[in-house]
Amino acid sequence: MGAKNSGTGIELRKGARSETIRIVFQYQGKRCREPLKLEHTRNNIAYARRLQNAVVNAIERGTFVYEEFFPDSLTIRRQKQAQANAQAAAAAQASPPVLVGDLLRDYLLIAKRNLELSTYNCYQQVANNHLFPQWEDKPATELTTRDLRKWIMGMNGKSKTIQLILTPMRNAIELGVTEGDLESNPFDSIKLGKLLPRDQRVSKFKADPFNIDEMELILNACNRDEERNMLQFAFCTGMRPSEYIALQWPAVDEQHHQVNVAGAFVDGEMKDRAKTLSGLRTIDMRCGALGALLAQRALTGAGAGTVFLHPRSGKPWQGDKPIYNCWKRIIKASGVRFRNPYQTRHTFASNLLMLGALPLYVATQMGHADTTMIVRTYGKWIAAGLDHGRRERLLRLYAQTNPLRADEFPKYN
């Protein structure tokens, strides 16, 4: 590209594809050049000279306004951007920085409105115990992936527990990104599996069901009929504690030999939905379950209310903790090795498999979408054997009450 000075504050510039005429003048101690996209014709050059004279005259009179003469000037755009940057910097200095604690509180308010109460309560507890003490006063813009990596690597516990702690923190920081407080989420570069040693990544959970001898000892150790009925029902249906303490009498369908799981009681709240979509299910009635319900009907079956009530208060059980306390007392009295009350569910599944039930059928009774969990968790019981005496004792509890399903399990010699 070439340039030619006309000697009158005008430069003629010629490129490979176009021509421009550039106005040259001094303003505020600086040499300014403003291009006009005009061809080098006599009329255009004359127009440019007149414009240059007008600019110089306005500058001399003190009436020159840059934008009025050159509204599309690159100089004007740069000035506006500089002003905007200065205003943004001033605003950032005037307002206090957004803290991680602020983002956590904002996220928890959203979680309370949108998540299950039990999930929100869990996140609130995690925040109080692990997140606020560590990150409350940390400016969110100063939080780095390195900070998070060092924090995570210092945690104890299994991967599942650590992931639970990280979830509300990750979501809070993502909220900051969404609302423009942060440019990026430092969690995006975190790979939990690469930070934890193998012994923390592998869960030690295993199903540890009760055998028929232990079941009988536990049931015989119940000194209240209400407790015995509830635990026998749990052993014979595989329902979760949150499900059987929410059971209502209308959900018991003796005519069709079934019990409908229609909800759960979690964190002080009755829900008309289950833990998973497949959790709302119909369970086939078995002799042990029916026997427990018939005995319980004399106690609470006068109306359409809750099946299993707390024996002392006569009111519905208020969650897992009172169930656990009751269970501990009974297990201690029975002399059986302690396992938590959730193992009644594992006992149900393992006993059905040992009696010969198909894994897919057991999955539907348990509320699983497929057999993956059944095979992984209870695989060793699928081919496990039973001596004749124990098999007969199990059948007294696990045979179906439906006469059309009386031959559910295959016969063994």
Short mmCIF file of C-alpha atoms in Angstrom, two decimals:
data_model
loop_
_atom_site.label_atom_id
_atom_site.label_comp_id
_atom_site.label_asym_id
_atom_site.label_seq_id
_atom_site.Cartn_x
_atom_site.Cartn_y
_atom_site.Cartn_z
CA MET A 1 0.00 0.00 0.00
CA GLY A 2 1.34 3.44 -0.92
CA ALA A 3 0.70 6.95 0.50
CA LYS A 4 1.02 10.35 -1.14
CA ASN A 5 0.94 13.63 0.78
CA SER A 6 -0.95 16.37 -1.01
CA GLY A 7 0.74 19.04 1.13
CA THR A 8 -2.55 20.35 2.51
CA GLY A 9 -3.23 17.92 5.42
CA ILE A 10 -4.41 15.27 2.99
CA GLU A 11 -2.83 11.86 2.30
CA LEU A 12 -3.83 9.79 -0.68
CA ARG A 13 -3.51 6.07 0.04
CA LYS A 14 -3.82 3.37 -2.55
CA GLY A 15 -4.07 -0.33 -1.78
CA ALA A 16 -4.31 -3.41 -3.94
CA ARG A 17 -8.11 -3.30 -4.00
CA SER A 18 -9.21 0.15 -2.82
CA GLU A 19 -8.29 3.80 -2.42
CA THR A 20 -8.70 6.06 0.61
CA ILE A 21 -8.11 9.69 1.41
CA ARG A 22 -6.75 10.36 4.89
CA ILE A 23 -7.37 13.57 6.84
CA VAL A 24 -4.31 14.59 8.90
CA PHE A 25 -4.42 17.06 11.81
CA GLN A 26 -3.02 17.83 15.27
CA TYR A 27 -5.36 17.42 18.24
CA GLN A 28 -4.51 17.52 21.94
CA GLY A 29 -0.80 17.22 21.13
CA LYS A 30 -1.24 14.14 18.98
CA ARG A 31 -1.04 13.66 15.23
CA CYS A 32 -4.38 12.21 14.09
CA ARG A 33 -5.21 10.48 10.83
CA GLU A 34 -8.80 9.67 9.87
CA PRO A 35 -9.42 7.70 6.66
CA LEU A 36 -12.23 8.44 4.19
CA LYS A 37 -13.19 5.55 1.96
CA LEU A 38 -13.16 7.68 -1.20
CA GLU A 39 -11.53 7.22 -4.56
CA HIS A 40 -8.88 9.71 -5.65
CA THR A 41 -11.13 11.84 -7.85
CA ARG A 42 -10.86 15.63 -8.10
CA ASN A 43 -14.20 16.16 -6.34
CA ASN A 44 -13.37 13.75 -3.52
CA ILE A 45 -9.98 15.34 -2.92
CA ALA A 46 -11.60 18.79 -2.84
CA TYR A 47 -14.18 17.52 -0.32
CA ALA A 48 -11.41 16.07 1.86
CA ARG A 49 -9.52 19.40 1.84
CA ARG A 50 -12.65 21.28 2.90
CA LEU A 51 -13.25 18.77 5.70
CA GLN A 52 -9.64 19.07 6.87
CA ASN A 53 -9.92 22.85 6.96
CA ALA A 54 -13.16 22.61 8.93
CA VAL A 55 -11.50 20.29 11.46
CA VAL A 56 -8.52 22.62 11.92
CA ASN A 57 -10.79 25.66 12.30
CA ALA A 58 -12.97 23.89 14.91
CA ILE A 59 -9.88 22.86 16.87
CA GLU A 60 -8.60 26.44 16.84
CA ARG A 61 -11.98 27.78 18.02
CA GLY A 62 -12.28 25.08 20.71
CA THR A 63 -15.52 23.69 19.27
CA PHE A 64 -14.13 20.48 17.82
CA VAL A 65 -16.10 17.34 18.80
CA TYR A 66 -14.34 14.27 17.45
CA GLU A 67 -17.47 12.10 17.22
CA GLU A 68 -19.38 14.69 15.18
CA PHE A 69 -16.74 14.82 12.46
CA PHE A 70 -15.70 11.15 12.52
CA PRO A 71 -18.49 9.02 14.14
CA ASP A 72 -16.97 5.73 12.93
CA SER A 73 -13.44 6.57 14.03
CA LEU A 74 -11.26 3.80 15.47
CA THR A 75 -9.95 6.38 17.91
CA ILE A 76 -13.48 6.99 19.24
CA ARG A 77 -14.12 3.25 19.63
CA ARG A 78 -10.90 2.84 21.56
CA GLN A 79 -11.77 5.74 23.84
CA LYS A 80 -15.20 4.27 24.57
CA GLN A 81 -13.71 0.85 25.34
CA ALA A 82 -11.15 2.43 27.65
CA GLN A 83 -13.93 4.30 29.47
CA ALA A 84 -15.96 1.10 29.81
CA ASN A 85 -12.95 -0.76 31.17
CA ALA A 86 -12.26 2.00 33.65
CA GLN A 87 -15.88 2.00 34.83
CA ALA A 88 -15.87 -1.80 35.21
CA ALA A 89 -12.63 -1.67 37.20
CA ALA A 90 -14.05 1.08 39.42
CA ALA A 91 -17.24 -0.94 40.00
CA ALA A 92 -15.21 -4.03 40.88
CA GLN A 93 -13.21 -2.05 43.42
CA ALA A 94 -16.32 -0.44 44.87
CA SER A 95 -18.21 -3.73 45.47
CA PRO A 96 -16.88 -6.46 47.78
CA PRO A 97 -15.68 -9.69 46.11
CA VAL A 98 -18.08 -12.62 45.80
CA LEU A 99 -17.07 -15.24 48.35
CA VAL A 100 -17.39 -19.01 48.01
CA GLY A 101 -19.65 -18.86 51.07
CA ASP A 102 -22.00 -16.48 49.21
CA LEU A 103 -22.27 -18.89 46.28
CA LEU A 104 -22.89 -21.82 48.61
CA ARG A 105 -25.74 -20.03 50.37
CA ASP A 106 -27.26 -19.00 47.04
CA TYR A 107 -27.06 -22.57 45.74
CA LEU A 108 -28.59 -24.06 48.90
CA LEU A 109 -31.57 -21.70 48.59
CA ILE A 110 -32.11 -22.97 45.05
CA ALA A 111 -31.61 -26.59 46.14
CA LYS A 112 -34.24 -26.19 48.87
CA ARG A 113 -36.80 -25.18 46.24
CA ASN A 114 -35.92 -27.77 43.62
CA LEU A 115 -34.54 -30.91 45.29
CA GLU A 116 -36.04 -33.55 47.54
CA LEU A 117 -36.06 -32.50 51.18
CA SER A 118 -33.77 -35.40 52.09
CA THR A 119 -31.26 -34.36 49.42
CA TYR A 120 -31.36 -30.72 50.50
CA ASN A 121 -30.90 -31.68 54.16
CA CYS A 122 -27.91 -33.80 53.18
CA TYR A 123 -26.34 -30.93 51.19
CA GLN A 124 -26.97 -28.48 54.04
CA GLN A 125 -25.28 -30.82 56.49
CA VAL A 126 -22.32 -31.30 54.13
CA ALA A 127 -22.00 -27.53 53.73
CA ASN A 128 -22.09 -26.92 57.48
CA ASN A 129 -19.58 -29.67 58.31
CA HIS A 130 -17.16 -29.55 55.39
CA LEU A 131 -17.64 -26.58 53.05
CA PHE A 132 -18.30 -23.45 55.10
CA PRO A 133 -15.45 -24.14 57.59
CA GLN A 134 -13.00 -24.56 54.69
CA TRP A 135 -14.19 -22.06 52.08
CA GLU A 136 -16.58 -19.54 53.73
CA ASP A 137 -14.34 -16.45 53.31
CA LYS A 138 -12.44 -17.46 50.16
CA PRO A 139 -12.98 -14.98 47.26
CA ALA A 140 -14.54 -17.09 44.53
CA THR A 141 -12.33 -15.57 41.82
CA GLU A 142 -9.24 -16.74 43.73
CA LEU A 143 -10.35 -20.37 43.96
CA THR A 144 -8.06 -22.52 41.81
CA THR A 145 -7.95 -26.10 40.64
CA ARG A 146 -4.78 -26.52 42.70
CA ASP A 147 -6.66 -25.41 45.87
CA LEU A 148 -9.34 -28.01 45.20
CA ARG A 149 -6.88 -30.76 44.36
CA LYS A 150 -4.94 -30.30 47.61
CA TRP A 151 -8.19 -30.21 49.60
CA ILE A 152 -9.56 -33.38 48.01
CA MET A 153 -6.31 -35.29 48.42
CA GLY A 154 -6.42 -34.50 52.13
CA MET A 155 -9.87 -36.04 52.59
CA ASN A 156 -10.53 -39.37 54.26
CA GLY A 157 -13.37 -41.68 53.31
CA LYS A 158 -14.48 -43.56 50.24
CA SER A 159 -15.01 -42.11 46.80
CA LYS A 160 -18.80 -42.08 47.21
CA THR A 161 -18.58 -40.04 50.43
CA ILE A 162 -16.10 -37.58 48.93
CA GLN A 163 -18.27 -37.19 45.83
CA LEU A 164 -21.22 -36.34 48.09
CA ILE A 165 -19.14 -33.59 49.74
CA LEU A 166 -18.00 -32.21 46.41
CA THR A 167 -21.41 -32.09 44.71
CA PRO A 168 -22.90 -29.00 46.44
CA MET A 169 -19.51 -27.24 46.22
CA ARG A 170 -19.24 -27.96 42.49
CA ASN A 171 -22.82 -26.81 41.89
CA ALA A 172 -22.28 -23.59 43.86
CA ILE A 173 -19.20 -22.69 41.80
CA GLU A 174 -21.06 -23.51 38.58
CA LEU A 175 -23.79 -21.11 39.73
CA GLY A 176 -21.10 -18.41 39.95
CA VAL A 177 -20.08 -19.15 36.36
CA THR A 178 -23.69 -19.04 35.16
CA GLU A 179 -24.33 -15.69 36.83
CA GLY A 180 -21.13 -14.13 35.52
CA ASP A 181 -19.23 -13.90 38.81
CA LEU A 182 -16.62 -16.38 37.55
CA GLU A 183 -15.14 -16.97 34.12
CA SER A 184 -14.76 -20.74 34.55
CA ASN A 185 -15.32 -23.57 37.01
CA PRO A 186 -12.03 -24.90 38.48
CA PHE A 187 -13.82 -28.20 39.11
CA ASP A 188 -13.89 -28.87 35.35
CA SER A 189 -10.26 -30.04 35.50
CA ILE A 190 -10.76 -32.27 38.55
CA LYS A 191 -10.77 -36.04 37.93
CA LEU A 192 -11.62 -37.63 41.27
CA GLY A 193 -10.54 -41.10 40.20
CA LYS A 194 -6.99 -39.84 39.57
CA LEU A 195 -6.67 -38.10 42.95
CA LEU A 196 -7.73 -40.86 45.34
CA PRO A 197 -5.64 -43.93 46.19
CA ARG A 198 -7.10 -47.30 45.27
CA ASP A 199 -8.26 -48.17 48.79
CA GLN A 200 -10.43 -45.02 48.83
CA ARG A 201 -11.89 -45.68 45.39
CA VAL A 202 -13.04 -49.23 46.20
CA SER A 203 -16.17 -49.55 48.32
CA LYS A 204 -16.15 -52.09 51.15
CA PHE A 205 -19.91 -52.49 51.06
CA LYS A 206 -21.19 -56.03 50.84
CA ALA A 207 -24.51 -57.68 51.38
CA ASP A 208 -24.45 -59.53 54.70
CA PRO A 209 -27.87 -61.20 55.01
CA PHE A 210 -29.22 -63.13 57.97
CA ASN A 211 -29.74 -66.87 57.71
CA ILE A 212 -32.93 -68.55 58.84
CA ASP A 213 -31.46 -69.37 62.28
CA GLU A 214 -30.59 -65.71 62.86
CA MET A 215 -33.95 -64.51 61.54
CA GLU A 216 -35.80 -66.71 64.02
CA LEU A 217 -33.60 -65.53 66.90
CA ILE A 218 -34.24 -61.89 65.99
CA LEU A 219 -38.00 -62.32 65.71
CA ASN A 220 -38.13 -64.25 68.99
CA ALA A 221 -36.15 -61.44 70.70
CA CYS A 222 -38.90 -58.90 69.94
CA ASN A 223 -40.75 -58.22 73.20
CA ARG A 224 -43.50 -56.23 71.48
CA ASP A 225 -45.89 -57.66 68.90
CA GLU A 226 -45.72 -54.46 66.84
CA GLU A 227 -41.94 -54.81 66.46
CA ARG A 228 -42.08 -58.50 65.57
CA ASN A 229 -44.77 -57.88 62.96
CA MET A 230 -42.81 -55.06 61.34
CA LEU A 231 -39.50 -56.94 61.19
CA GLN A 232 -41.08 -60.14 59.90
CA PHE A 233 -42.80 -58.09 57.21
CA ALA A 234 -39.46 -56.48 56.33
CA PHE A 235 -37.72 -59.85 56.04
CA CYS A 236 -40.48 -61.17 53.79
CA THR A 237 -40.98 -58.22 51.40
CA GLY A 238 -37.54 -56.67 50.94
CA MET A 239 -39.01 -53.21 51.47
CA ARG A 240 -36.71 -50.43 52.64
CA PRO A 241 -37.32 -49.08 56.17
CA SER A 242 -38.49 -45.79 54.63
CA GLU A 243 -41.03 -47.77 52.58
CA TYR A 244 -42.52 -50.08 55.20
CA ILE A 245 -42.94 -47.32 57.82
CA ALA A 246 -44.90 -45.36 55.17
CA LEU A 247 -47.14 -48.32 54.25
CA GLN A 248 -50.86 -47.59 54.43
CA TRP A 249 -53.58 -50.24 54.80
CA PRO A 250 -55.20 -49.46 51.42
CA ALA A 251 -51.93 -50.52 49.77
CA VAL A 252 -52.38 -54.05 51.14
CA ASP A 253 -54.30 -56.06 48.52
CA GLU A 254 -55.03 -59.44 50.13
CA GLN A 255 -57.51 -60.38 47.42
CA HIS A 256 -54.81 -60.24 44.75
CA HIS A 257 -52.06 -61.38 47.13
CA GLN A 258 -50.00 -58.23 46.69
CA VAL A 259 -48.61 -55.21 48.53
CA ASN A 260 -48.17 -51.94 46.66
CA VAL A 261 -45.16 -49.75 47.39
CA ALA A 262 -46.67 -46.30 46.86
CA GLY A 263 -44.25 -44.00 48.67
CA ALA A 264 -41.70 -43.54 51.42
CA PHE A 265 -41.15 -41.57 54.63
CA VAL A 266 -37.86 -39.66 54.46
CA ASP A 267 -36.52 -36.92 56.76
CA GLY A 268 -39.87 -36.30 58.40
CA GLU A 269 -41.72 -36.06 55.11
CA MET A 270 -44.19 -38.47 53.53
CA LYS A 271 -43.56 -38.85 49.81
CA ASP A 272 -45.79 -40.33 47.16
CA ARG A 273 -42.75 -41.43 45.16
CA ALA A 274 -39.92 -43.87 45.67
CA LYS A 275 -36.13 -43.67 45.62
CA THR A 276 -36.09 -44.63 41.92
CA LEU A 277 -38.68 -44.75 39.13
CA SER A 278 -38.81 -48.55 39.40
CA GLY A 279 -39.18 -48.25 43.19
CA LEU A 280 -42.96 -47.77 42.92
CA ARG A 281 -43.78 -51.43 42.54
CA THR A 282 -46.05 -54.32 43.44
CA ILE A 283 -44.64 -57.03 45.71
CA ASP A 284 -46.09 -60.52 45.76
CA MET A 285 -47.51 -61.50 49.14
CA ARG A 286 -45.66 -64.25 50.98
CA CYS A 287 -46.78 -66.27 53.97
CA GLY A 288 -44.49 -64.49 56.41
CA ALA A 289 -45.67 -61.07 55.22
CA LEU A 290 -49.33 -62.07 55.37
CA GLY A 291 -48.90 -63.52 58.87
CA ALA A 292 -47.31 -60.26 60.03
CA LEU A 293 -50.11 -58.17 58.49
CA LEU A 294 -52.89 -60.33 59.99
CA ALA A 295 -51.33 -59.95 63.44
CA GLN A 296 -50.85 -56.22 62.87
CA ARG A 297 -54.41 -55.67 61.64
CA ALA A 298 -55.71 -56.32 65.14
CA LEU A 299 -53.53 -53.45 66.34
CA THR A 300 -53.81 -50.74 63.66
CA GLY A 301 -56.18 -52.04 60.99
CA ALA A 302 -59.35 -50.29 62.15
CA GLY A 303 -59.00 -47.47 59.63
CA ALA A 304 -57.16 -46.62 56.44
CA GLY A 305 -54.08 -45.26 58.14
CA THR A 306 -50.50 -46.38 58.63
CA VAL A 307 -49.85 -50.10 59.06
CA PHE A 308 -46.84 -50.01 61.39
CA LEU A 309 -46.91 -47.54 64.30
CA HIS A 310 -44.41 -46.89 67.04
CA PRO A 311 -45.46 -49.24 69.90
CA ARG A 312 -45.00 -46.61 72.62
CA SER A 313 -46.41 -43.47 71.00
CA GLY A 314 -49.01 -45.14 68.78
CA LYS A 315 -47.94 -42.71 66.04
CA PRO A 316 -46.11 -43.31 62.73
CA TRP A 317 -42.39 -43.93 62.92
CA GLN A 318 -40.45 -40.70 62.32
CA GLY A 319 -37.66 -41.96 60.10
CA ASP A 320 -34.64 -44.26 60.25
CA LYS A 321 -33.19 -43.22 63.62
CA PRO A 322 -35.95 -44.61 65.87
CA ILE A 323 -36.05 -47.76 63.73
CA TYR A 324 -32.29 -48.12 64.18
CA ASN A 325 -32.54 -47.67 67.97
CA CYS A 326 -35.27 -50.31 68.17
CA TRP A 327 -33.25 -52.64 65.95
CA LYS A 328 -30.09 -52.32 68.09
CA ARG A 329 -31.98 -53.30 71.22
CA ILE A 330 -33.52 -56.35 69.55
CA ILE A 331 -30.27 -57.53 67.94
CA LYS A 332 -28.47 -57.24 71.27
CA ALA A 333 -31.17 -59.29 72.97
CA SER A 334 -31.05 -61.93 70.22
CA GLY A 335 -27.31 -62.53 70.47
CA VAL A 336 -26.99 -62.33 66.68
CA ARG A 337 -23.95 -60.63 65.17
CA PHE A 338 -24.89 -57.00 64.50
CA ARG A 339 -25.74 -55.78 61.00
CA ASN A 340 -27.85 -52.73 60.22
CA PRO A 341 -31.63 -53.00 59.63
CA TYR A 342 -31.18 -52.49 55.88
CA GLN A 343 -29.82 -56.05 55.77
CA THR A 344 -33.41 -57.33 56.05
CA ARG A 345 -33.72 -56.22 52.41
CA HIS A 346 -30.60 -58.14 51.43
CA THR A 347 -31.90 -61.14 53.35
CA PHE A 348 -35.10 -61.12 51.29
CA ALA A 349 -33.20 -61.08 47.99
CA SER A 350 -30.65 -63.76 48.94
CA ASN A 351 -33.33 -66.09 50.31
CA LEU A 352 -35.44 -65.85 47.14
CA LEU A 353 -32.36 -66.65 45.05
CA MET A 354 -31.37 -69.60 47.23
CA LEU A 355 -34.91 -70.97 46.93
CA GLY A 356 -34.59 -70.83 43.14
CA ALA A 357 -36.23 -67.55 42.07
CA LEU A 358 -35.05 -66.05 38.79
CA PRO A 359 -32.78 -62.96 39.13
CA LEU A 360 -35.06 -60.86 36.89
CA TYR A 361 -38.05 -61.64 39.08
CA VAL A 362 -36.08 -60.76 42.24
CA ALA A 363 -35.06 -57.46 40.60
CA THR A 364 -38.72 -56.52 40.02
CA GLN A 365 -39.61 -57.38 43.62
CA MET A 366 -36.72 -55.28 44.90
CA GLY A 367 -37.53 -52.31 42.67
CA HIS A 368 -34.45 -52.55 40.42
CA ALA A 369 -34.70 -51.65 36.74
CA ASP A 370 -32.66 -54.71 35.65
CA THR A 371 -30.62 -57.61 37.02
CA THR A 372 -27.28 -55.75 37.16
CA MET A 373 -27.48 -55.00 40.89
CA ILE A 374 -28.90 -58.43 41.68
CA VAL A 375 -26.12 -60.35 39.97
CA ARG A 376 -23.36 -58.06 41.27
CA THR A 377 -24.60 -57.93 44.87
CA TYR A 378 -26.19 -61.34 45.37
CA GLY A 379 -24.48 -63.49 42.72
CA LYS A 380 -22.99 -65.97 45.17
CA TRP A 381 -26.45 -66.84 46.53
CA ILE A 382 -27.92 -67.71 43.13
CA ALA A 383 -26.35 -71.17 43.13
CA ALA A 384 -26.07 -71.57 46.90
CA GLY A 385 -27.57 -74.70 48.35
CA LEU A 386 -29.89 -75.24 51.31
CA ASP A 387 -30.31 -78.34 53.43
CA HIS A 388 -33.83 -79.73 53.57
CA GLY A 389 -34.60 -78.48 57.07
CA ARG A 390 -33.59 -74.88 56.43
CA ARG A 391 -35.34 -74.88 53.07
CA GLU A 392 -38.61 -75.95 54.69
CA ARG A 393 -38.30 -73.29 57.39
CA LEU A 394 -37.66 -70.63 54.73
CA LEU A 395 -40.63 -71.80 52.70
CA ARG A 396 -42.93 -71.23 55.69
CA LEU A 397 -42.01 -67.56 55.38
CA TYR A 398 -41.38 -67.17 51.64
CA ALA A 399 -43.99 -69.35 49.94
CA GLN A 400 -46.51 -67.17 48.11
CA THR A 401 -50.03 -66.88 49.48
CA ASN A 402 -51.41 -66.96 45.94
CA PRO A 403 -52.41 -70.59 45.28
CA LEU A 404 -51.65 -70.11 41.59
CA ARG A 405 -48.02 -69.37 42.51
CA ALA A 406 -47.64 -72.04 45.17
CA ASP A 407 -45.12 -73.92 43.00
CA GLU A 408 -42.98 -70.80 42.38
CA PHE A 409 -39.74 -72.42 43.48
CA PRO A 410 -38.29 -75.51 41.78
CA LYS A 411 -38.34 -78.74 43.75
CA TYR A 412 -35.12 -80.27 45.01
CA ASN A 413 -34.53 -83.85 46.18
#
